[in-house]
Coordinates of C-alpha atoms in Angstrom, one line a residue:
Chain A
M3 CA 42.9 -8.3 -13.4
E4 CA 41.8 -7.9 -9.7
D5 CA 38.4 -8.3 -9.3
D6 CA 38.3 -6.5 -6.0
Q7 CA 39.9 -3.3 -7.2
P8 CA 37.4 -1.5 -9.5
C9 CA 38.0 -1.2 -13.2
E10 CA 37.9 1.9 -15.1
E11 CA 34.6 0.9 -16.5
E12 CA 33.1 0.5 -13.7
L13 CA 34.6 4.1 -12.0
K14 CA 32.8 5.4 -15.2
L15 CA 29.2 3.9 -14.3
V16 CA 29.5 4.7 -10.7
A17 CA 29.8 8.1 -11.9
E18 CA 27.3 8.4 -14.5
I19 CA 24.8 6.2 -12.0
K20 CA 25.6 9.9 -9.8
E21 CA 25.2 12.0 -12.6
M22 CA 22.0 10.5 -13.6
K23 CA 20.0 10.8 -10.4
A24 CA 21.1 14.5 -9.8
R25 CA 19.6 14.9 -12.9
I26 CA 16.1 13.6 -11.6
R27 CA 16.8 15.8 -8.4
T28 CA 16.9 18.8 -10.7
A29 CA 14.6 18.7 -12.8
R30 CA 12.1 17.1 -9.7
K31 CA 12.8 20.6 -8.8
E32 CA 12.2 22.7 -11.5
A33 CA 9.0 21.1 -11.6
A34 CA 8.2 22.1 -7.6
D35 CA 6.9 25.6 -9.1
A36 CA 4.6 25.7 -6.0
D37 CA 5.3 24.9 -2.2
Y38 CA 2.7 22.0 -0.7
V39 CA 2.4 23.4 2.7
T40 CA 2.2 26.9 1.0
E41 CA -1.1 25.4 -1.8
T42 CA -2.8 24.1 1.0
E43 CA -2.8 26.1 4.0
N44 CA -5.9 27.6 3.6
L45 CA -7.9 24.8 3.8
P46 CA -10.6 24.8 6.4
P47 CA -9.3 22.4 9.2
L48 CA -11.4 18.9 10.0
G49 CA -11.0 19.1 13.5
R50 CA -10.5 16.3 15.6
L51 CA -12.0 12.9 14.3
K52 CA -12.9 10.3 16.5
F53 CA -13.3 6.4 15.4
K54 CA -14.9 4.1 16.5
V55 CA -14.3 0.6 16.8
R56 CA -17.8 -0.9 15.4
K57 CA -16.6 -5.0 15.5
E58 CA -14.6 -6.6 16.6
L59 CA -13.3 -10.7 14.0
H60 CA -12.1 -12.6 16.8
G61 CA -11.7 -16.1 15.7
H62 CA -7.3 -15.9 14.4
L63 CA -4.9 -17.4 17.2
A64 CA -1.9 -16.0 16.4
K65 CA -0.8 -12.5 14.8
L66 CA -2.8 -11.1 12.1
T67 CA -0.7 -10.2 8.8
D68 CA -2.6 -9.2 6.4
L69 CA -5.9 -8.5 5.2
H70 CA -8.0 -7.4 2.0
W71 CA -11.8 -5.8 1.9
G72 CA -13.9 -7.8 -0.4
K73 CA -15.7 -6.2 -3.8
N74 CA -18.7 -5.4 -2.2
S75 CA -17.4 -3.8 1.2
D76 CA -19.3 -6.1 3.2
T77 CA -16.4 -9.0 3.7
L78 CA -12.5 -9.1 4.7
V79 CA -10.3 -12.2 4.2
T80 CA -8.2 -12.1 7.4
A81 CA -4.4 -13.9 7.3
G82 CA -3.1 -14.9 10.2
Q83 CA -0.2 -17.1 11.3
D84 CA -2.5 -19.6 12.3
G85 CA -2.1 -20.7 9.1
K86 CA -5.5 -19.6 9.0
L87 CA -7.1 -17.3 6.1
F88 CA -11.1 -16.2 7.4
V89 CA -13.8 -14.5 5.2
W90 CA -15.7 -12.5 7.1
D91 CA -19.3 -10.7 7.0
V92 CA -17.9 -8.0 8.3
Y93 CA -21.8 -6.8 9.6
K94 CA -22.6 -10.2 11.0
C95 CA -19.3 -10.5 12.6
M96 CA -19.4 -14.4 11.3
K97 CA -16.6 -16.1 9.4
Q98 CA -18.3 -17.1 6.1
N99 CA -15.3 -19.3 4.8
A100 CA -12.1 -20.9 6.2
V101 CA -9.1 -22.1 4.5
F102 CA -6.6 -23.5 6.4
L103 CA -3.4 -23.5 5.0
N104 CA -0.2 -25.4 4.3
T105 CA 1.8 -23.1 5.8
A106 CA 1.3 -21.2 9.3
W107 CA 3.9 -18.2 7.9
V108 CA 1.9 -16.2 5.6
M109 CA 2.0 -13.0 5.2
A110 CA 0.3 -11.8 1.9
V111 CA -3.5 -12.3 1.1
S112 CA -6.0 -11.0 -1.7
F113 CA -9.1 -11.5 -3.0
S114 CA -9.8 -11.8 -6.7
P115 CA -11.6 -9.6 -8.4
D116 CA -14.9 -11.6 -8.5
N117 CA -14.8 -13.2 -5.0
T118 CA -14.4 -16.6 -5.7
R119 CA -10.7 -17.2 -4.9
V120 CA -8.2 -15.9 -2.7
A121 CA -4.8 -16.4 -3.2
S122 CA -1.6 -16.3 -0.2
G123 CA 1.5 -16.6 0.0
G124 CA 4.4 -16.5 3.1
L125 CA 7.5 -17.8 4.0
D126 CA 6.8 -21.0 2.0
N127 CA 7.9 -18.6 -1.1
I128 CA 5.1 -20.4 -2.7
L129 CA 1.7 -18.2 -4.5
S130 CA -1.1 -20.3 -3.3
I131 CA -4.7 -19.9 -4.9
H132 CA -7.5 -21.2 -2.8
N133 CA -10.9 -21.6 -4.2
L134 CA -13.6 -20.1 -1.9
E135 CA -16.6 -22.0 -4.3
E136 CA -15.2 -25.4 -2.3
P137 CA -15.2 -26.6 1.2
E138 CA -12.3 -25.1 2.4
G139 CA -11.0 -23.6 -0.2
G140 CA -10.3 -27.2 -1.9
T141 CA -7.4 -28.0 -3.2
P142 CA -5.1 -25.0 -3.4
I143 CA -3.4 -24.2 -6.7
E144 CA 0.5 -23.6 -5.5
L145 CA 2.9 -22.1 -8.0
S146 CA 6.6 -21.3 -7.6
G147 CA 8.9 -18.7 -8.5
H148 CA 9.8 -16.5 -5.9
D149 CA 13.1 -16.9 -4.6
G150 CA 12.1 -15.4 -0.8
Y151 CA 9.3 -15.0 1.5
I152 CA 6.1 -13.3 -0.6
A153 CA 4.7 -10.0 1.3
S154 CA 2.3 -8.9 -0.7
I155 CA -0.2 -10.3 -3.5
R156 CA -3.0 -8.2 -5.6
F157 CA -5.0 -9.4 -9.2
T158 CA -4.6 -7.4 -11.8
D159 CA -7.2 -9.2 -13.2
A160 CA -9.6 -12.6 -13.3
S161 CA -5.8 -14.5 -14.2
H162 CA -3.2 -12.6 -13.1
C163 CA -1.6 -11.3 -10.2
V164 CA 1.0 -9.3 -9.3
T165 CA 3.6 -9.8 -6.5
S166 CA 6.5 -8.4 -4.0
S167 CA 8.6 -10.8 -2.6
G168 CA 11.9 -10.6 -0.6
D169 CA 13.4 -11.8 -3.1
K170 CA 13.7 -8.2 -4.3
S171 CA 11.3 -8.8 -7.0
C172 CA 8.1 -7.8 -7.6
A173 CA 6.5 -10.3 -10.4
L174 CA 3.6 -10.6 -12.8
W175 CA 2.1 -14.0 -13.1
D176 CA -0.3 -16.0 -15.5
L177 CA -2.6 -17.9 -13.3
Q178 CA -3.8 -20.0 -16.1
A179 CA -0.3 -21.0 -17.0
G180 CA 0.7 -21.3 -13.4
K181 CA 4.0 -19.0 -14.0
I182 CA 5.8 -15.5 -13.5
V183 CA 5.4 -14.4 -17.2
H184 CA 7.4 -11.0 -16.1
Q185 CA 10.5 -10.2 -13.0
F186 CA 9.8 -6.9 -11.9
L187 CA 13.9 -5.7 -11.1
G188 CA 15.3 -3.1 -9.0
H189 CA 14.8 -2.9 -5.6
E190 CA 17.4 -2.9 -3.8
N191 CA 16.0 -4.9 -1.1
D192 CA 13.0 -6.7 0.0
V193 CA 9.8 -5.3 -1.1
N194 CA 7.4 -5.5 2.0
A195 CA 4.2 -3.9 -0.3
L196 CA 2.6 -3.1 -3.0
A197 CA -0.8 -1.3 -4.4
L198 CA -2.4 -1.6 -7.5
A199 CA -3.6 1.5 -9.7
S200 CA -7.8 1.2 -9.7
H201 CA -7.4 0.1 -13.7
S202 CA -4.2 -2.2 -12.8
Q203 CA -2.4 -0.5 -15.6
H204 CA 0.3 0.5 -12.8
F205 CA 1.6 -0.5 -9.5
A206 CA 3.8 0.7 -6.6
S207 CA 5.7 -0.9 -4.9
A208 CA 7.2 -0.2 -1.3
S209 CA 10.9 -1.9 -0.4
S210 CA 13.3 -2.0 2.4
D211 CA 15.6 0.3 -0.1
K212 CA 14.1 3.0 1.2
T213 CA 12.3 4.2 -2.0
A214 CA 8.8 3.6 -3.4
K215 CA 8.4 3.0 -7.6
L216 CA 5.8 2.9 -9.7
W217 CA 5.7 -0.3 -12.1
D218 CA 4.2 0.3 -15.5
L219 CA 2.0 -3.2 -16.4
R220 CA 1.5 -2.5 -19.5
E221 CA 5.1 -1.6 -20.9
Q222 CA 6.2 -3.9 -17.9
H223 CA 8.8 -1.5 -16.7
C224 CA 9.6 0.8 -13.9
R225 CA 8.5 4.1 -14.8
A226 CA 9.9 5.8 -11.4
T227 CA 11.5 5.8 -8.4
Y228 CA 11.3 7.9 -4.5
W229 CA 13.9 8.9 -2.6
G230 CA 12.8 10.4 0.2
H231 CA 12.1 8.0 3.3
E232 CA 15.2 7.7 6.0
L233 CA 14.7 3.7 6.8
D234 CA 12.8 0.3 5.0
V235 CA 8.9 1.7 3.6
N236 CA 6.4 -0.9 4.7
G237 CA 3.1 0.1 3.4
V238 CA 2.0 1.7 0.6
D239 CA -1.7 2.7 -0.9
Y240 CA -3.2 4.6 -3.8
F241 CA -4.9 8.2 -3.8
P242 CA -8.4 6.4 -5.0
Q243 CA -10.1 6.3 -8.1
C244 CA -7.4 8.9 -10.0
D245 CA -4.2 7.3 -9.1
Y246 CA -2.5 9.5 -9.7
A247 CA -0.6 9.6 -6.4
F248 CA 0.0 7.5 -3.2
A249 CA 1.2 7.4 -0.3
T250 CA 4.2 5.3 1.7
S251 CA 4.5 4.9 5.6
S252 CA 8.4 3.9 6.8
D253 CA 10.1 2.6 10.1
D254 CA 11.3 5.9 9.9
G255 CA 8.0 7.0 11.1
S256 CA 6.5 9.3 8.5
C257 CA 4.1 8.8 5.7
R258 CA 4.8 10.3 2.3
M259 CA 2.2 11.5 -0.4
W260 CA 3.8 11.0 -3.9
D261 CA 2.6 13.0 -7.1
I262 CA 2.9 10.0 -10.3
R263 CA 2.7 13.0 -12.4
A264 CA 5.0 16.0 -11.0
D265 CA 7.4 13.4 -9.5
Q266 CA 8.0 14.0 -6.2
M267 CA 6.6 14.1 -2.7
L268 CA 4.2 16.6 -2.2
A269 CA 3.3 15.8 1.9
N270 CA 5.1 14.5 4.5
L271 CA 3.1 13.5 7.3
G272 CA 5.1 12.9 10.5
D273 CA 5.6 14.9 14.1
D274 CA 7.8 14.7 17.5
F275 CA 4.3 13.0 19.3
I276 CA 5.0 9.4 16.9
Q277 CA 8.3 7.9 18.2
C278 CA 8.2 5.2 15.9
G279 CA 7.6 3.1 12.6
S280 CA 4.7 2.5 10.7
T281 CA 3.8 -0.9 9.4
C282 CA 1.4 -0.3 6.9
V283 CA -1.4 2.6 5.1
A284 CA -4.2 3.6 4.0
V285 CA -5.8 6.2 2.1
S286 CA -9.1 7.2 2.7
R287 CA -12.3 7.2 -0.4
S288 CA -11.6 11.0 -1.1
G289 CA -8.1 11.1 -0.3
R290 CA -8.3 13.9 2.6
L291 CA -7.0 10.9 5.0
V292 CA -4.6 8.7 5.8
M293 CA -4.3 6.2 8.2
A294 CA -1.4 4.5 9.0
G295 CA -1.1 1.7 11.1
Y296 CA 2.0 1.9 13.8
D297 CA 4.4 -0.1 16.0
D298 CA 3.1 1.7 19.2
Y299 CA -0.1 -0.3 18.7
N300 CA -2.2 2.5 17.4
C301 CA -3.7 3.6 14.1
H302 CA -3.3 7.4 13.7
V303 CA -5.3 9.7 11.1
W304 CA -3.5 12.1 9.4
D305 CA -4.9 15.4 7.5
L306 CA -3.2 14.4 4.0
L307 CA -3.4 17.6 2.5
L308 CA -2.9 20.1 6.2
E309 CA -0.2 17.4 7.2
E310 CA -1.9 17.2 10.7
R311 CA -2.7 14.1 12.9
I312 CA -6.4 14.4 13.1
G313 CA -7.4 11.2 15.2
I314 CA -5.9 8.0 16.9
M315 CA -7.6 4.8 16.7
L316 CA -7.2 3.3 20.1
G317 CA -8.3 -0.1 20.9
H318 CA -5.3 -2.9 20.1
D319 CA -3.6 -4.4 22.1
N320 CA -0.2 -4.7 20.0
R321 CA 1.3 -3.5 17.0
I322 CA -0.8 -2.7 13.8
S323 CA -0.1 -5.1 10.7
C324 CA -2.6 -3.8 8.4
I325 CA -5.2 -1.4 7.3
G326 CA -7.5 -1.6 4.4
S327 CA -9.8 1.5 3.6
Q328 CA -13.2 1.7 1.9
W329 CA -16.1 4.3 1.8
I330 CA -17.6 3.9 5.3
A331 CA -14.8 2.4 7.1
V332 CA -11.4 1.0 8.3
A333 CA -10.1 -2.0 9.0
T334 CA -7.0 -2.9 10.9
G335 CA -5.3 -6.4 12.0
A336 CA -2.9 -7.2 14.6
W337 CA -0.2 -9.0 16.3
D338 CA -3.1 -9.0 19.2
N339 CA -4.6 -11.5 17.3
N340 CA -7.4 -9.7 16.2
S341 CA -8.9 -7.4 13.1
F342 CA -11.6 -4.7 13.8
I343 CA -13.7 -2.8 12.0
W344 CA -13.6 1.2 12.6
T345 CA -16.1 4.2 11.8
A346 CA -15.6 7.9 12.4
K347 CA -18.1 9.2 14.5
Chain B
M19 CA 31.7 -8.6 -15.0
A20 CA 27.8 -9.0 -12.8
A21 CA 28.1 -6.0 -11.6
I22 CA 29.2 -4.6 -14.6
S23 CA 26.2 -4.9 -16.3
Q24 CA 24.2 -5.0 -13.5
Q25 CA 25.2 -1.0 -13.6
K26 CA 24.8 -0.8 -17.4
K27 CA 21.0 -1.5 -16.6
M28 CA 21.0 0.6 -13.9
V29 CA 22.5 3.5 -15.9
E30 CA 19.3 2.4 -18.5
Q31 CA 17.3 3.0 -16.1
L32 CA 18.1 6.2 -14.7
R33 CA 18.1 7.3 -17.7
Q34 CA 14.8 6.8 -18.7
E35 CA 13.3 8.0 -15.2
A36 CA 14.8 11.3 -15.7
A37 CA 13.7 12.0 -19.0
L38 CA 10.1 11.6 -17.9
E39 CA 7.5 14.5 -18.6
R40 CA 6.7 16.4 -15.5
K41 CA 3.7 18.2 -14.6
P42 CA 4.2 21.5 -12.2
V43 CA 3.3 21.1 -8.7
S44 CA 1.1 23.8 -8.6
E45 CA -1.4 22.1 -11.3
C46 CA -0.6 18.6 -9.7
V47 CA -2.6 20.2 -5.7
R48 CA -4.7 22.1 -7.7
E49 CA -6.5 18.9 -9.1
M50 CA -5.8 16.8 -6.4
L51 CA -7.5 19.6 -4.1
Q52 CA -10.4 19.9 -6.5
F53 CA -10.8 16.3 -6.5
V54 CA -11.2 16.0 -2.5
E55 CA -13.9 18.0 -1.8
K56 CA -15.9 16.6 -4.8
E57 CA -15.3 13.3 -3.3
K58 CA -15.6 14.6 0.3
E59 CA -19.4 14.1 0.9
G60 CA -18.6 10.3 0.0
D61 CA -16.3 10.2 2.0
C62 CA -18.0 9.1 5.5
L63 CA -14.8 9.2 7.4
V64 CA -14.5 12.2 6.6
T65 CA -18.1 13.5 6.8
G66 CA -19.2 10.8 9.5
F67 CA -23.0 10.2 9.1
A68 CA -25.8 12.0 9.2
A69 CA -27.7 9.9 11.2
K70 CA -27.0 7.0 13.5
K71 CA -28.8 4.9 11.1
D72 CA -27.0 5.3 8.1
N73 CA -24.4 3.9 9.5
P74 CA -24.8 0.1 8.6
F75 CA -22.3 -0.6 11.2
Q76 CA -24.0 1.0 14.3
E77 CA -24.8 -1.2 16.7
S78 CA -28.7 -1.0 17.2
G79 CA -29.4 -0.4 21.0
G80 CA -32.2 0.0 23.6
C81 CA -34.2 -2.9 24.1
S82 CA -36.3 -5.5 23.0
L83 CA -39.3 -7.5 24.2
L84 CA -38.3 -10.6 24.0

């Protein structure tokens, strides 16, 4: 039997895969008893929003790659390719803490739930845990397990993390045991970002395979796959608190909002003005606004309900790489080595 | 043969994804709109601040006597 000729069984499986995908498409259409645009078109528009840089966090000597707000929204941790993590007091604009990493190529950073630790990872393929209660983060706990770079990290609780990786998988780590306890397989290319539901029962991933996936953390399997983006999906953020929807952003220049209960895309945020890809996305605390960073050095602000671009965040001098939103402010990080804190008006 | 076992897993996964219970879009949108309206006041990126001093990031302006 020749290996390069698809055998009968393979052909049958290929046909079954095609049939299952068609079944999913049909089921999604059946749930689409209403049109999102029609349902939202009578909402009063918000008008143009003016975002202003309120704080400038200078200190990194190289591109920023990731950031994460602290639990009380008064601290921010940033990661830069100068191999440093800085924990900032965002009101005083001062560094509270600095961690010097063993690798310059950090791509992901996250606070632990109580903010006493930060996790980092990058091209070294290692998940590192740093103790902020020790000078300069102390000696990091270094955990191997991924076969590719770590693109994103979030703590699900004090002793567990989920990560997404260039090895096409996401992983659930037991930090006390020091290893991966479950691998979430399914993406067919690098997994660039992940977002955790507020109650940590599920998480969403964004991949260069052009899809987003929803993963159940308790039952440890993939619940759904969302097709629609035309290029790599780079950013993902949940609709706040209720966790029944999430937004993604893509190299195709669009941001989309997917409803988990309807199992499909509801909003598609893109227009002809934007001619470049989006690298990261954040949803505001009421769910009304989607802010996304783009390759054109700007962040654009979208009204998620009316699907209109209603603001622009001008200030960075290079590509936006990371963004994070909380009740009153947005933090951005860029390849211009800076992080800014913005408020509206 | 690795390809076949992979494809079998894919078929099984897709079968599970196809079997999901889906809520009608009309209901989902209605609930989402209710949520957004309810949370609007607390979202300062949408509503801004009532007064400049309510914004903890606002730079305190003016002169100070040294």
